[in-house]
Amino acid sequence: MRLSRYEKETIILLNAAEDTASIYTADPVWKRKLDKLVEKNPQCYQCVKADEVSKTYTMPKRFISLRSKEKTVTLTEEQKERAKQRLPRTDR
């Protein structure tokens, strides 16, 4: 079954009474990310339901976090120069 971009939703459910969070997703990107977490850390992350378009996962609620703003990285001139040297030349 093919979903529209709008239908590829991810929903995070948590409440004050429980220590676990539930994540429902129909987005393939999120499913892959969460499947990797389940594989690497099965004692904390579980896939509890799956069908042809979506999966539902549980995890400790304390693993959910929100950011106040995007993280910016400031590189020194030396770091910029080393990064430049690692990049392949494309002007040839």
PDB file of C-alpha atoms in Angstrom:
ATOM      1  CA  MET A   1       0.000   0.000   0.000  1.00  0.00           C
ATOM      2  CA  ARG A   2       1.439   3.350  -1.023  1.00  0.00           C
ATOM      3  CA  LEU A   3       0.974   6.285   1.354  1.00  0.00           C
ATOM      4  CA  SER A   4       1.004   9.970   0.527  1.00  0.00           C
ATOM      5  CA  ARG A   5       3.651  12.144   2.198  1.00  0.00           C
ATOM      6  CA  TYR A   6       0.915  13.514   4.444  1.00  0.00           C
ATOM      7  CA  GLU A   7      -0.042   9.992   5.582  1.00  0.00           C
ATOM      8  CA  LYS A   8       3.555   9.098   6.510  1.00  0.00           C
ATOM      9  CA  GLU A   9       3.048  10.371  10.026  1.00  0.00           C
ATOM     10  CA  THR A  10       4.873   9.736  13.285  1.00  0.00           C
ATOM     11  CA  ILE A  11       3.091  10.075  16.621  1.00  0.00           C
ATOM     12  CA  ILE A  12       4.815  10.059  20.018  1.00  0.00           C
ATOM     13  CA  LEU A  13       2.550   9.210  22.961  1.00  0.00           C
ATOM     14  CA  LEU A  14       3.460   9.598  26.599  1.00  0.00           C
ATOM     15  CA  ASN A  15       1.695  10.449  29.818  1.00  0.00           C
ATOM     16  CA  ALA A  16       2.559  11.423  33.379  1.00  0.00           C
ATOM     17  CA  ALA A  17       1.462   8.069  34.859  1.00  0.00           C
ATOM     18  CA  GLU A  18       3.799   5.753  32.912  1.00  0.00           C
ATOM     19  CA  ASP A  19       7.557   5.537  32.452  1.00  0.00           C
ATOM     20  CA  THR A  20       7.310   4.388  28.825  1.00  0.00           C
ATOM     21  CA  ALA A  21       6.650   6.234  25.599  1.00  0.00           C
ATOM     22  CA  SER A  22       4.979   4.786  22.527  1.00  0.00           C
ATOM     23  CA  ILE A  23       5.938   5.803  19.001  1.00  0.00           C
ATOM     24  CA  TYR A  24       3.651   4.997  16.069  1.00  0.00           C
ATOM     25  CA  THR A  25       5.088   5.640  12.627  1.00  0.00           C
ATOM     26  CA  ALA A  26       4.141   5.074   9.012  1.00  0.00           C
ATOM     27  CA  ASP A  27       7.270   6.909   7.820  1.00  0.00           C
ATOM     28  CA  PRO A  28       9.908   4.543   6.357  1.00  0.00           C
ATOM     29  CA  VAL A  29      12.764   6.776   7.532  1.00  0.00           C
ATOM     30  CA  TRP A  30      11.584   6.671  11.139  1.00  0.00           C
ATOM     31  CA  LYS A  31      10.914   2.925  10.912  1.00  0.00           C
ATOM     32  CA  ARG A  32      14.517   2.318   9.807  1.00  0.00           C
ATOM     33  CA  LYS A  33      15.909   4.541  12.573  1.00  0.00           C
ATOM     34  CA  LEU A  34      13.798   2.866  15.251  1.00  0.00           C
ATOM     35  CA  ASP A  35      14.529  -0.630  13.903  1.00  0.00           C
ATOM     36  CA  LYS A  36      18.255   0.119  14.292  1.00  0.00           C
ATOM     37  CA  LEU A  37      17.670   1.200  17.895  1.00  0.00           C
ATOM     38  CA  VAL A  38      15.722  -2.008  18.577  1.00  0.00           C
ATOM     39  CA  GLU A  39      18.562  -4.059  17.079  1.00  0.00           C
ATOM     40  CA  LYS A  40      21.298  -2.249  19.032  1.00  0.00           C
ATOM     41  CA  ASN A  41      19.452  -1.906  22.338  1.00  0.00           C
ATOM     42  CA  PRO A  42      16.605  -4.466  22.613  1.00  0.00           C
ATOM     43  CA  GLN A  43      16.348  -4.145  26.389  1.00  0.00           C
ATOM     44  CA  CYS A  44      15.199  -0.513  26.007  1.00  0.00           C
ATOM     45  CA  TYR A  45      13.520  -0.349  22.577  1.00  0.00           C
ATOM     46  CA  GLN A  46      10.832  -2.795  21.417  1.00  0.00           C
ATOM     47  CA  CYS A  47       8.730  -3.065  18.296  1.00  0.00           C
ATOM     48  CA  VAL A  48       5.351  -4.066  19.725  1.00  0.00           C
ATOM     49  CA  LYS A  49       3.167  -3.972  16.606  1.00  0.00           C
ATOM     50  CA  ALA A  50       3.780  -4.033  12.872  1.00  0.00           C
ATOM     51  CA  ASP A  51       1.634  -4.194   9.767  1.00  0.00           C
ATOM     52  CA  GLU A  52       2.287  -3.557   6.086  1.00  0.00           C
ATOM     53  CA  VAL A  53       2.489   0.257   6.444  1.00  0.00           C
ATOM     54  CA  SER A  54       3.255   1.094  10.072  1.00  0.00           C
ATOM     55  CA  LYS A  55       5.028   0.021  13.233  1.00  0.00           C
ATOM     56  CA  THR A  56       4.592   0.845  16.903  1.00  0.00           C
ATOM     57  CA  TYR A  57       7.547   0.946  19.276  1.00  0.00           C
ATOM     58  CA  THR A  58       7.938   1.392  23.027  1.00  0.00           C
ATOM     59  CA  MET A  59      10.862   2.917  24.864  1.00  0.00           C
ATOM     60  CA  PRO A  60      11.659   4.597  28.185  1.00  0.00           C
ATOM     61  CA  LYS A  61      10.046   8.020  28.368  1.00  0.00           C
ATOM     62  CA  ARG A  62      13.312   9.552  29.608  1.00  0.00           C
ATOM     63  CA  PHE A  63      14.811   8.942  26.131  1.00  0.00           C
ATOM     64  CA  ILE A  64      12.465  11.543  24.606  1.00  0.00           C
ATOM     65  CA  SER A  65      13.969  15.026  24.450  1.00  0.00           C
ATOM     66  CA  LEU A  66      13.229  18.332  22.767  1.00  0.00           C
ATOM     67  CA  ARG A  67      15.721  20.907  21.540  1.00  0.00           C
ATOM     68  CA  SER A  68      15.308  24.615  22.016  1.00  0.00           C
ATOM     69  CA  LYS A  69      17.198  25.523  18.843  1.00  0.00           C
ATOM     70  CA  GLU A  70      19.424  24.114  16.125  1.00  0.00           C
ATOM     71  CA  LYS A  71      22.954  23.337  17.134  1.00  0.00           C
ATOM     72  CA  THR A  72      25.596  25.393  15.374  1.00  0.00           C
ATOM     73  CA  VAL A  73      29.213  24.355  15.051  1.00  0.00           C
ATOM     74  CA  THR A  74      32.012  26.901  14.944  1.00  0.00           C
ATOM     75  CA  LEU A  75      35.178  25.635  13.296  1.00  0.00           C
ATOM     76  CA  THR A  76      38.628  27.084  13.801  1.00  0.00           C
ATOM     77  CA  GLU A  77      40.649  28.077  10.735  1.00  0.00           C
ATOM     78  CA  GLU A  78      42.786  24.947  11.220  1.00  0.00           C
ATOM     79  CA  GLN A  79      39.685  22.707  11.286  1.00  0.00           C
ATOM     80  CA  LYS A  80      38.336  24.407   8.143  1.00  0.00           C
ATOM     81  CA  GLU A  81      41.636  23.860   6.353  1.00  0.00           C
ATOM     82  CA  ARG A  82      41.764  20.161   7.308  1.00  0.00           C
ATOM     83  CA  ALA A  83      38.164  19.703   6.131  1.00  0.00           C
ATOM     84  CA  LYS A  84      39.010  21.425   2.854  1.00  0.00           C
ATOM     85  CA  GLN A  85      41.935  19.048   2.332  1.00  0.00           C
ATOM     86  CA  ARG A  86      39.695  16.010   2.887  1.00  0.00           C
ATOM     87  CA  LEU A  87      37.240  17.093   0.186  1.00  0.00           C
ATOM     88  CA  PRO A  88      37.828  15.735  -3.320  1.00  0.00           C
ATOM     89  CA  ARG A  89      38.754  18.264  -5.984  1.00  0.00           C
ATOM     90  CA  THR A  90      35.855  18.900  -8.363  1.00  0.00           C
ATOM     91  CA  ASP A  91      37.263  21.812 -10.349  1.00  0.00           C
ATOM     92  CA  ARG A  92      39.309  19.692 -12.755  1.00  0.00           C
TER      93      ARG A  92
END
